[in-house]
Amino acid sequence: MSVKVLKNEGRELRLRIAGESHTTLQLFRLRLNESKDVEYANYFQKHPDLDEPELYVRTVEGKSAEKVFKSLCSDISKELSKLKL
């Protein structure tokens, strides 16, 4: 997964995530919106064949969007590493 930071300004974070589908972005969106530290999170994709999707996160006052996102990634990684097939 290739991630390009488009905006990182305290409470707001916008990332372009290359090579990922709606499944991954929906997971991020759902988990972020469940967090008490997040005011709003969503992803957008202009043209499905030409544009990479973008994830937008806005946190509540006093919380860093970058820290909240990194914590979420760590949590998801831990959960997936526990999977047994």
Coordinates of C-alpha atoms in Angstrom, one line a residue:
M1 CA 0.0 0.0 0.0
S2 CA 1.5 3.3 -1.1
V3 CA 0.3 6.4 0.9
K4 CA 0.9 10.0 -0.1
V5 CA 0.1 12.7 2.5
L6 CA -1.9 15.5 0.8
K7 CA -2.7 17.4 3.9
N8 CA -1.5 17.0 7.5
E9 CA -2.6 20.0 9.6
G10 CA -3.3 19.1 13.2
R11 CA -6.9 17.9 13.3
E12 CA -7.1 17.3 9.5
L13 CA -5.4 14.6 7.5
R14 CA -5.9 13.8 3.8
L15 CA -4.1 10.8 2.3
R16 CA -4.0 9.4 -1.3
I17 CA -3.9 5.6 -1.0
A18 CA -2.6 3.8 -4.1
G19 CA -3.5 0.2 -5.0
E20 CA -6.3 -0.3 -2.5
S21 CA -10.0 -1.1 -3.0
H22 CA -13.2 0.1 -1.4
T23 CA -12.8 -2.8 1.1
T24 CA -9.7 -1.4 2.7
L25 CA -10.9 2.2 2.6
Q26 CA -14.3 1.2 4.0
L27 CA -12.5 -0.5 6.9
F28 CA -10.6 2.7 7.7
R29 CA -13.7 4.9 7.3
L30 CA -15.8 2.7 9.6
R31 CA -13.2 2.3 12.3
L32 CA -12.3 6.0 12.3
N33 CA -15.9 7.1 12.6
E34 CA -16.4 4.7 15.5
S35 CA -13.6 6.4 17.4
K36 CA -14.5 9.0 20.0
D37 CA -11.5 11.0 18.8
V38 CA -12.8 11.4 15.3
E39 CA -15.3 14.1 14.3
Y40 CA -15.6 13.0 10.6
A41 CA -13.9 10.5 8.3
N42 CA -14.7 9.4 4.7
Y43 CA -13.0 8.4 1.5
F44 CA -13.5 9.7 -2.0
Q45 CA -12.6 8.5 -5.5
K46 CA -13.1 10.7 -8.4
H47 CA -12.7 8.3 -11.4
P48 CA -12.4 4.6 -10.5
D49 CA -9.9 3.9 -13.3
L50 CA -7.9 7.1 -13.4
D51 CA -7.7 8.4 -9.8
E52 CA -6.4 6.8 -6.6
P53 CA -8.8 7.1 -3.7
E54 CA -8.3 9.7 -0.9
L55 CA -9.1 9.3 2.8
Y56 CA -10.0 12.3 4.8
V57 CA -10.0 12.5 8.6
R58 CA -10.9 15.3 11.0
T59 CA -10.5 14.7 14.7
V60 CA -12.1 16.4 17.7
E61 CA -10.5 19.4 19.2
G62 CA -7.2 18.6 20.9
K63 CA -6.5 15.3 19.0
S64 CA -3.9 14.8 16.2
A65 CA -5.4 13.2 13.1
E66 CA -2.0 11.7 12.3
K67 CA -1.7 10.1 15.7
V68 CA -5.3 8.8 15.6
F69 CA -4.7 7.3 12.1
K70 CA -1.4 5.7 13.0
S71 CA -3.0 4.2 16.2
L72 CA -5.8 2.7 14.1
C73 CA -3.3 1.2 11.6
S74 CA -1.5 -0.4 14.5
D75 CA -4.7 -1.8 16.0
I76 CA -5.8 -3.2 12.6
S77 CA -2.4 -4.8 12.1
K78 CA -2.5 -6.5 15.5
E79 CA -6.0 -7.8 14.8
L80 CA -5.0 -9.2 11.4
S81 CA -1.8 -10.8 12.7
K82 CA -3.9 -12.9 15.2
L83 CA -5.9 -14.5 12.3
K84 CA -5.5 -18.2 12.1
L85 CA -6.4 -20.0 8.9

